[in-house]
XYZ file of C-alpha atoms in Angstrom:
656
model
C 82.969 127.524 51.220
C 83.294 129.359 47.915
C 80.014 130.525 46.307
C 78.751 128.136 43.624
C 76.046 128.133 40.962
C 73.531 125.356 40.393
C 70.419 125.482 38.230
C 71.095 129.124 37.502
C 71.119 130.172 41.171
C 74.161 131.290 43.159
C 74.592 129.879 46.651
C 76.572 131.373 49.535
C 77.765 129.636 52.699
C 75.487 131.621 55.012
C 72.346 130.662 53.054
C 73.405 127.012 52.764
C 73.914 126.736 56.537
C 70.596 128.457 57.198
C 68.808 125.891 55.036
C 70.398 123.045 57.005
C 68.666 123.956 60.252
C 68.589 126.272 63.246
C 71.932 126.316 65.099
C 71.234 129.477 67.126
C 70.737 127.579 70.399
C 74.289 126.186 70.311
C 76.666 128.446 72.274
C 79.919 126.550 71.682
C 81.891 127.301 68.467
C 83.411 123.794 68.465
C 80.073 122.067 68.928
C 78.361 124.349 66.415
C 80.995 123.521 63.795
C 80.563 119.807 64.553
C 76.775 120.019 64.189
C 77.022 121.865 60.861
C 79.582 119.303 59.722
C 77.099 116.489 60.435
C 75.042 117.587 57.459
C 78.059 117.152 55.188
C 78.822 113.570 56.224
C 79.277 111.286 53.249
C 76.075 109.269 52.916
C 75.294 106.084 50.993
C 71.755 107.267 50.299
C 68.864 109.184 51.833
C 65.311 108.141 52.646
C 62.246 110.385 53.015
C 60.350 109.680 56.220
C 56.700 110.818 56.569
C 56.282 113.299 59.415
C 53.531 111.146 60.867
C 56.052 108.333 61.361
C 58.172 110.246 63.896
C 57.636 109.353 67.533
C 59.313 110.642 70.691
C 60.827 108.328 73.289
C 62.395 109.222 76.652
C 66.106 108.612 77.123
C 67.253 105.598 79.136
C 69.149 107.130 82.064
C 70.578 105.687 85.258
C 72.555 107.157 88.147
C 75.751 105.438 89.328
C 77.124 105.153 92.857
C 78.840 108.546 92.532
C 75.585 110.269 91.661
C 76.539 110.735 88.013
C 73.623 110.453 85.611
C 74.483 108.308 82.611
C 72.501 108.159 79.373
C 72.438 104.580 78.069
C 70.583 105.535 74.890
C 73.040 108.252 73.834
C 73.337 107.848 70.090
C 69.992 106.233 69.218
C 67.839 108.677 67.239
C 68.205 111.809 65.114
C 71.964 111.403 64.959
C 73.141 107.875 65.480
C 71.906 104.338 64.915
C 68.520 103.209 63.648
C 67.751 99.640 64.687
C 64.860 97.432 63.675
C 62.117 96.733 66.242
C 59.365 94.568 64.764
C 57.101 95.282 67.748
C 56.350 98.747 66.378
C 53.130 99.026 64.406
C 52.969 100.735 61.041
C 55.655 103.160 59.909
C 57.496 104.494 62.942
C 60.849 106.145 63.644
C 61.433 106.755 67.334
C 63.672 109.645 68.411
C 65.121 110.485 71.799
C 65.897 113.997 73.143
C 69.604 113.280 73.653
C 70.125 112.801 69.946
C 68.135 115.690 68.540
C 71.038 118.089 68.042
C 69.279 121.004 66.335
C 65.962 121.907 64.749
C 65.502 121.325 61.033
C 62.638 121.097 58.556
C 64.036 118.158 56.604
C 62.576 114.720 57.219
C 65.214 112.880 55.208
C 67.320 110.221 56.884
C 70.834 110.139 55.461
C 72.386 106.684 55.769
C 76.159 106.843 56.345
C 76.698 103.153 57.004
C 74.814 99.925 57.623
C 75.318 96.378 58.827
C 74.980 94.818 55.388
C 77.722 92.368 56.280
C 80.148 91.771 59.149
C 83.202 94.016 58.920
C 86.669 92.522 59.189
C 88.602 92.934 62.414
C 92.244 94.033 62.400
C 94.678 94.393 65.263
C 96.827 97.500 65.543
C 99.835 98.451 67.634
C 97.849 100.079 70.422
C 95.607 97.053 70.864
C 98.453 94.542 70.530
C 100.385 96.294 73.304
C 97.388 96.285 75.640
C 96.654 92.600 74.961
C 100.319 91.722 75.532
C 100.285 93.494 78.898
C 97.018 91.733 79.787
C 98.720 88.366 79.385
C 98.248 87.338 75.751
C 101.308 85.403 74.555
C 103.480 87.003 71.891
C 103.385 83.827 69.801
C 99.662 84.378 69.187
C 100.405 87.617 67.351
C 103.349 86.078 65.512
C 101.154 83.236 64.251
C 98.491 85.652 62.986
C 101.079 87.813 61.244
C 102.810 84.795 59.675
C 99.458 83.678 58.273
C 98.795 87.172 56.869
C 102.238 87.278 55.225
C 101.691 83.836 53.717
C 98.366 84.959 52.269
C 100.157 87.868 50.585
C 102.913 85.575 49.351
C 100.548 83.215 47.525
C 98.719 85.995 45.658
C 101.163 85.722 42.768
C 101.141 81.935 42.588
C 98.173 81.724 40.228
C 95.423 83.911 38.715
C 92.786 82.516 41.072
C 94.685 83.732 44.125
C 95.449 87.050 42.442
C 91.820 87.613 41.442
C 90.545 86.766 44.921
C 93.067 89.127 46.499
C 92.100 91.985 44.147
C 88.408 91.425 44.814
C 88.760 91.154 48.601
C 90.727 94.402 48.764
C 88.557 96.267 46.211
C 91.552 96.960 43.955
C 90.519 98.039 40.458
C 86.884 97.350 41.326
C 85.457 99.964 38.941
C 87.601 98.543 36.118
C 86.529 94.969 37.013
C 90.186 94.042 37.382
C 89.500 90.881 39.403
C 87.115 89.612 36.728
C 89.615 90.557 34.005
C 92.410 88.517 35.608
C 90.100 85.495 35.847
C 88.852 85.921 32.271
C 92.376 86.172 30.878
C 93.192 82.904 32.638
C 90.107 81.249 31.135
C 91.153 82.182 27.582
C 94.716 81.022 28.106
C 96.431 84.351 28.717
C 98.526 85.047 31.825
C 97.974 88.502 33.294
C 101.440 88.380 34.904
C 103.030 88.474 31.437
C 101.951 92.117 31.262
C 104.202 94.490 33.180
C 101.467 96.967 34.098
C 99.019 94.391 35.460
C 101.849 92.647 37.301
C 103.004 95.963 38.794
C 99.446 96.760 39.910
C 99.233 93.522 41.884
C 102.742 93.820 43.341
C 102.201 97.442 44.375
C 99.038 96.583 46.246
C 100.789 93.648 47.930
C 103.647 95.970 48.926
C 101.217 98.347 50.625
C 99.565 95.484 52.488
C 102.939 94.148 53.619
C 103.959 97.590 54.857
C 100.658 97.882 56.715
C 101.698 94.724 58.542
C 105.284 95.764 59.209
C 104.820 99.441 60.068
C 101.328 99.473 61.590
C 100.868 95.843 62.729
C 97.499 95.822 60.971
C 96.889 92.101 61.376
C 93.679 90.394 60.288
C 91.840 88.381 62.962
C 89.741 85.628 61.375
C 87.909 84.817 64.612
C 86.811 88.361 65.186
C 84.824 91.111 63.516
C 83.892 94.780 63.736
C 80.313 95.982 64.147
C 78.175 99.000 64.989
C 76.816 99.165 68.527
C 73.126 99.565 69.441
C 71.110 99.380 72.672
C 68.849 96.520 73.712
C 65.364 98.037 73.467
C 63.812 94.800 74.753
C 65.589 95.007 78.142
C 66.345 91.287 77.923
C 70.130 91.519 78.249
C 71.608 91.802 81.726
C 74.575 93.948 82.696
C 77.759 92.569 81.127
C 75.895 90.716 78.368
C 75.757 91.341 74.627
C 73.877 89.831 71.714
C 75.687 89.505 68.409
C 74.393 87.798 65.274
C 76.761 87.759 62.299
C 75.296 87.065 58.889
C 76.459 87.305 55.283
C 75.272 85.861 51.975
C 76.433 82.331 52.800
C 76.684 81.782 56.542
C 75.333 82.947 59.870
C 76.673 82.848 63.419
C 75.279 83.815 66.825
C 78.111 84.336 69.278
C 77.839 82.646 72.647
C 80.259 82.419 75.533
C 82.959 84.680 76.861
C 84.384 87.079 74.265
C 86.663 90.106 74.240
C 85.271 93.481 73.275
C 87.112 96.729 72.645
C 87.024 99.883 70.569
C 89.663 101.925 68.776
C 91.579 103.948 69.664
C 92.472 101.975 72.783
C 95.253 103.317 75.033
C 94.037 102.566 78.559
C 94.378 98.899 79.671
C 90.722 99.018 80.732
C 89.641 99.667 77.145
C 89.666 95.876 76.644
C 86.968 93.978 78.525
C 85.372 90.555 78.717
C 81.622 90.209 78.079
C 79.191 87.310 77.922
C 77.706 86.821 74.479
C 74.327 85.117 74.758
C 71.526 83.956 72.509
C 67.989 85.368 72.825
C 64.602 83.631 72.569
C 63.324 82.775 69.100
C 60.495 85.318 69.397
C 62.785 88.176 70.477
C 62.837 91.263 68.226
C 66.633 91.071 68.462
C 66.508 88.001 66.226
C 65.858 90.352 63.287
C 69.023 92.354 63.998
C 72.260 91.252 62.342
C 75.879 92.422 61.999
C 75.862 94.698 65.024
C 76.565 94.293 68.721
C 73.600 94.824 71.037
C 74.505 96.252 74.456
C 72.511 95.884 77.656
C 70.504 98.865 78.904
C 70.941 97.755 82.517
C 73.539 98.477 85.166
C 75.107 101.558 86.730
C 77.304 102.396 83.773
C 76.733 101.321 80.209
C 79.445 99.230 78.596
C 80.209 101.376 75.500
C 81.378 104.260 77.709
C 83.888 101.875 79.322
C 85.496 101.148 75.960
C 87.613 104.181 75.184
C 84.669 106.478 75.910
C 82.378 105.013 73.270
C 78.672 105.615 72.719
C 75.956 104.494 70.330
C 75.961 107.241 67.717
C 77.706 105.148 65.058
C 80.784 103.922 66.921
C 82.324 100.652 65.756
C 83.292 97.933 68.235
C 85.738 95.027 67.893
C 84.697 91.583 69.076
C 87.299 88.812 69.399
C 86.481 85.142 70.006
C 89.915 83.708 69.194
C 91.081 81.617 72.178
C 94.724 82.557 71.565
C 93.906 86.276 72.038
C 92.062 85.930 75.349
C 93.738 87.979 78.132
C 94.618 86.289 81.415
C 93.424 89.392 83.265
C 91.482 92.607 82.775
C 91.437 95.856 84.695
C 88.928 98.538 85.629
C 88.018 100.801 82.704
C 88.884 104.473 82.802
C 86.168 106.864 83.963
C 87.036 110.366 82.834
C 84.786 113.267 83.737
C 82.929 114.663 80.749
C 84.238 118.087 79.802
C 81.557 120.664 79.116
C 82.021 122.509 75.802
C 83.152 126.122 76.008
C 80.098 128.389 76.278
C 80.492 131.901 74.793
C 77.002 132.827 76.109
C 75.795 134.179 72.770
C 74.956 132.931 69.297
C 77.992 131.541 67.476
C 79.223 133.752 64.628
C 81.185 132.687 61.578
C 84.306 134.378 62.974
C 84.018 132.246 66.136
C 84.128 129.063 64.066
C 87.095 130.209 61.962
C 88.965 131.228 65.138
C 88.315 127.773 66.587
C 89.614 126.029 63.474
C 92.822 128.036 63.652
C 93.189 127.141 67.334
C 92.443 123.497 66.572
C 95.145 123.295 63.902
C 97.641 124.991 66.212
C 96.978 122.905 69.321
C 95.732 119.489 68.163
C 98.050 116.977 69.882
C 96.299 113.678 69.208
C 99.037 112.011 67.152
C 101.794 113.325 69.375
C 100.189 111.847 72.487
C 99.563 108.478 70.816
C 103.173 108.227 69.619
C 104.577 109.110 73.030
C 102.266 106.576 74.687
C 103.589 103.880 72.348
C 107.191 104.816 73.094
C 106.835 104.893 76.880
C 104.729 101.718 76.987
C 107.527 99.860 75.195
C 110.333 101.024 77.483
C 108.508 100.713 80.809
C 108.491 97.374 82.654
C 104.853 98.129 83.499
C 103.884 98.673 79.863
C 100.500 100.369 79.429
C 100.032 100.227 83.213
C 102.883 102.706 83.727
C 101.860 105.954 85.416
C 102.913 108.033 82.414
C 100.886 105.837 80.062
C 97.755 106.091 82.207
C 98.148 109.879 82.160
C 98.644 109.902 78.391
C 95.508 107.775 77.922
C 93.489 110.439 79.743
C 95.139 113.214 77.750
C 94.345 111.315 74.553
C 90.672 111.190 75.569
C 90.698 114.966 76.064
C 92.375 115.436 72.682
C 89.753 113.254 70.967
C 86.968 115.435 72.382
C 88.780 118.692 71.551
C 87.035 119.039 68.205
C 83.629 119.032 69.970
C 84.390 120.712 73.290
C 86.939 123.311 72.222
C 89.029 122.408 75.293
C 92.660 121.610 74.334
C 95.055 119.325 76.167
C 97.110 120.869 78.959
C 100.612 120.327 77.554
C 102.305 121.284 80.811
C 101.443 117.810 82.140
C 102.777 115.972 79.074
C 105.553 113.509 80.054
C 109.017 114.160 78.708
C 109.864 112.428 75.464
C 112.858 110.059 75.322
C 115.482 110.572 72.636
C 115.558 106.819 72.035
C 112.674 104.977 70.425
C 111.883 101.324 69.715
C 112.837 100.066 66.270
C 109.241 99.527 65.176
C 108.736 103.305 65.269
C 111.518 103.864 62.731
C 110.208 105.614 59.595
C 111.759 103.056 57.231
C 114.023 100.019 56.923
C 117.183 102.074 56.308
C 117.347 103.520 59.818
C 120.417 102.415 61.773
C 119.543 100.474 64.906
C 121.761 100.847 67.937
C 121.964 97.529 69.727
C 124.062 99.087 72.458
C 121.222 101.210 73.877
C 119.880 99.904 77.149
C 116.787 101.035 78.977
C 118.903 102.502 81.737
C 120.798 104.656 79.221
C 117.715 106.305 77.830
C 117.848 110.073 78.036
C 114.982 112.499 78.199
C 115.038 115.901 76.650
C 113.421 117.777 73.861
C 109.681 117.757 74.229
C 109.210 118.166 70.480
C 107.221 115.558 68.604
C 105.515 115.225 65.284
C 101.877 116.239 65.482
C 100.942 113.087 63.628
C 101.855 109.634 64.802
C 102.478 108.587 61.192
C 103.772 111.817 59.772
C 107.162 112.388 58.214
C 109.231 114.102 60.855
C 111.177 117.137 59.748
C 114.582 117.641 61.280
C 114.922 120.592 63.591
C 118.496 121.928 63.695
C 118.641 122.230 67.471
C 116.998 118.870 68.075
C 119.123 115.834 68.990
C 119.016 112.954 66.526
C 116.536 110.204 67.375
C 118.149 106.851 68.115
C 116.388 103.515 67.666
C 116.897 100.344 69.666
C 115.658 96.777 68.981
C 112.550 96.348 71.120
C 112.311 93.036 72.942
C 108.531 93.374 73.252
C 106.141 91.712 70.818
C 105.806 94.782 68.566
C 109.552 94.738 67.982
C 109.481 91.005 67.228
C 106.623 91.458 64.759
C 108.436 94.335 63.056
C 111.740 92.500 62.614
C 110.143 89.270 61.397
C 109.154 90.871 58.067
C 111.922 91.455 55.542
C 110.540 93.510 52.634
C 113.498 92.861 50.345
C 113.439 89.068 50.695
C 109.653 88.954 50.436
C 109.529 90.837 47.146
C 112.455 89.011 45.671
C 110.430 85.826 46.139
C 107.193 87.399 44.861
C 108.895 88.637 41.703
C 110.547 85.274 41.079
C 107.128 83.659 41.151
C 105.328 86.208 38.974
C 107.933 87.074 36.341
C 107.031 85.761 32.864
C 109.028 83.021 31.209
C 112.291 84.026 29.548
C 111.258 82.858 26.081
C 110.829 85.535 23.421
C 107.380 87.124 23.546
C 106.237 87.687 19.954
C 103.043 89.428 21.104
C 102.155 91.552 24.074
C 99.322 90.470 26.375
C 97.147 93.282 25.012
C 97.770 92.099 21.440
C 96.793 88.561 22.433
C 93.541 89.909 23.883
C 92.852 91.779 20.631
C 93.477 88.624 18.599
C 91.049 86.721 20.831
C 88.385 89.388 20.369
C 88.846 89.413 16.584
C 88.619 85.638 16.423
C 85.353 85.570 18.379
C 83.716 88.625 16.834
C 85.131 88.480 13.325
C 82.043 89.813 11.561
C 81.490 92.784 13.869
C 82.166 96.149 12.210
C 83.667 98.592 14.681
C 85.689 100.990 12.487
C 82.987 103.707 12.407
C 83.415 104.061 16.176
C 87.166 104.734 16.066
C 86.792 108.575 16.276
C 84.494 108.053 19.277
C 87.019 105.663 20.854
C 89.853 108.163 20.428
C 87.789 110.818 22.206
C 86.969 108.453 25.080
C 90.623 107.450 25.432
C 91.775 111.086 25.383
C 89.203 112.085 28.030
C 90.204 109.138 30.253
C 93.914 109.893 29.984
C 93.401 113.595 30.674
C 91.530 112.611 33.837
C 94.336 110.188 34.697
C 96.973 112.928 34.313
C 94.875 115.291 36.419
C 94.729 112.670 39.186
C 98.468 111.966 38.932
C 99.256 115.656 39.365
C 96.540 116.493 41.883
C 97.592 113.837 44.394
C 101.324 114.413 44.228
C 102.970 115.886 47.331
C 105.673 117.567 45.231
C 105.037 120.474 42.813
C 107.433 119.185 40.140
C 106.581 115.480 40.207
C 103.465 113.373 39.969
C 101.970 110.080 41.093
C 102.574 107.078 38.840
C 99.790 105.652 36.710
C 100.023 102.299 38.464
C 99.496 103.978 41.861
C 96.330 105.650 40.583
C 95.054 102.438 38.991
C 95.777 100.419 42.153
C 94.208 103.158 44.281
C 97.095 103.648 46.683
C 100.137 105.852 47.169
C 103.476 104.320 48.051
C 106.364 106.157 49.692
C 110.044 105.517 49.257
C 110.394 103.741 52.583
C 108.234 102.505 55.409
C 104.478 102.566 55.811
C 102.083 105.172 54.535
C 101.745 108.361 56.530
C 98.290 109.455 57.625
C 98.398 112.096 54.911
C 99.218 109.471 52.272
C 96.400 107.196 53.465
C 93.866 110.015 53.294
C 95.129 111.106 49.882
C 95.005 107.492 48.674
C 91.339 107.300 49.636
C 90.389 110.490 47.802
C 92.538 109.483 44.814
C 90.851 106.078 44.621
C 87.391 107.653 44.849
C 88.177 110.077 42.026
C 89.676 107.417 39.773
C 86.768 105.045 40.427
C 84.383 107.794 39.310
C 86.470 108.413 36.182
C 86.578 104.715 35.317
C 82.845 104.292 35.950
C 82.127 107.231 33.646
C 84.436 105.810 30.972
C 82.779 102.390 31.132
C 79.342 103.997 30.862
C 80.471 105.951 27.808
C 81.649 102.751 26.130
C 78.474 100.859 26.972
C 75.944 103.600 26.246
C 77.660 105.920 23.776
C 77.821 109.702 23.868
C 74.352 110.455 22.506
C 71.107 110.033 24.422
C 69.662 107.906 21.622
C 72.752 105.692 21.284
C 71.944 102.019 21.035
C 73.191 99.775 23.838
C 73.119 97.017 21.244
C 76.281 98.499 19.769
C 78.221 98.311 23.026
C 80.315 95.515 21.526
C 81.268 97.660 18.529
C 82.200 100.608 20.750
C 84.204 98.424 23.127
C 86.088 96.836 20.212
C 86.948 100.265 18.845
C 88.181 101.372 22.274
C 90.277 98.230 22.689
C 91.777 98.676 19.200
C 92.732 102.284 20.006
C 94.155 101.219 23.374
C 96.289 98.473 21.836
C 97.395 100.063 18.562
C 97.314 103.823 19.098
C 99.339 104.397 22.230
C 101.461 107.528 22.405
C 104.221 108.725 24.678
C 103.595 112.039 26.413
C 106.544 114.306 27.032
C 106.076 114.618 30.811
C 103.961 111.631 31.713
C 105.304 108.933 29.421
C 103.108 106.237 27.889
C 99.792 105.681 29.656
C 98.455 102.148 29.329
C 95.624 101.642 31.814
C 92.910 102.654 29.339
C 93.730 99.495 27.384
C 92.761 97.340 30.367
C 89.611 99.319 31.178
C 88.528 98.812 27.558
C 89.663 95.170 27.579
C 87.446 94.290 30.553
C 84.403 95.879 28.894
C 85.169 94.337 25.499
C 85.763 90.812 26.824
C 82.484 90.972 28.735
C 80.609 92.077 25.612
C 82.285 89.343 23.561
C 81.232 86.815 26.203
C 77.615 87.984 25.865
C 77.877 87.841 22.057
C 79.285 84.309 22.019
C 76.698 83.032 24.499
C 73.755 84.724 22.792
């Protein structure tokens, strides 16, 4: 961390870490780094808890038939999940020893996530492969994907569909893009007549389609994702869960046999059946919603059987779709817990930096996952193949590497085939070799990308990778989506009529505003509007340059506005997905600031009553004073940020 100044005081990394807490008792560099990193987790908010409210509880521990002590409550307390228990009197926050990671003076609780609503559930390639090998029919996945593709296809049919799609996927949320599309429709203006707005929608649809084709990220309507907590009432028996799903409109308590899993899932035992049951009306669990409550009984707690999960904030997938129910399940993996490396002294800063260098050099998580996918496709035994079972264990070790400091033993890594299934191809232009048979497959160079989604660089001495059409369900899903045909149809539906357009969409919006606010004087705010527009566009250019992967090029304005990066071919790489997230966060902040400037003005004593005048001035500047920049061309998104604010203010004015 570079030194920084705030409130006239300079802060250094050593002092910042010291103020976080006492880490001197931690003897593992990896674990120490992880504990320090906890304090920098992105939080929604923080809450001050009175010291008198803290109470200590013992951990819930049981010993299995092998004599291994297992902590059922791991994750409930200082670091992990806080669940409501209405049996407690007064203000009380109960903590358990297993979750108190280090000593600190702060009594603030930082909230990183909450069960405000049920989270959507999506399949992925790892889970699809396991379910296929557990007996789920391939047609079930094809039906779900066909439905997802159809939902994307109808987004351009009318403004209602487009607005719903934008809202559901949080595209242009800060700019109120969904509302803008609906409002334009209400005043008789088609958003699809504007090239920029049309491109924003089509770009976001393209990304979603590629998520389907290249990652098999398929929405499951009869399923959801939720945080896991432990049953403090001890009502649930072993193999039972309680799950109440509730949003603004509806509620549902799951009952019956359901499938539960957790990502990443590589071992066939990472998918299990459980019995979802209801609880008595007077049970404290009735007050808990949008999470999955696990039993505290049995020899081994269920979360640990699902890809080594626990209750410190892990998310679990619950499926109650009859078409996705396996015909069989298998015993979950039970890997021994690796003890973190102990250097037998206090961890120094140099120890942590040395670990980070080692981590970057030896992290093999993506490589193992990709190889597992390849071998599972080519083996008649699928994920049950000996090599795949080994890779699942190695993947577990790699996941824990960042906390234990123990890397994967690469000498046991199975050899990598030179031939891969077609669904692993980086893009649609890769030549498929129909002549490759499983028996022909050769094994050789044990060189893989260190990221399952990363762009693979060609190594001169490395044989070219060949791709074959997979006859498994992932190959069928991949080949059933034709990007070119899909977008040809989308563009036919959304393209404006051929008749001569005398006015642009933005000009039509300005005419509407003038007609409904004819007596409003806005001209004195034009200098202010020009400053706001210039500041917004400078921020836009900074984002376009900052998130480009090439030093001489930049991201397009429509990518920034839509909040996603798009590559030339294929799905997004992991790097692109992460950069898209940070880019979207930055642009949302910039848009929010711009909107606040328009609504509140630049002076502390500015009148909010003149928000309409300021928004009209900004819209006028956006429509009539556009300029073309030498390197970045003509930027147009400010017009639509201003239009959304202005139309809302006009609506208030008309209805007043």
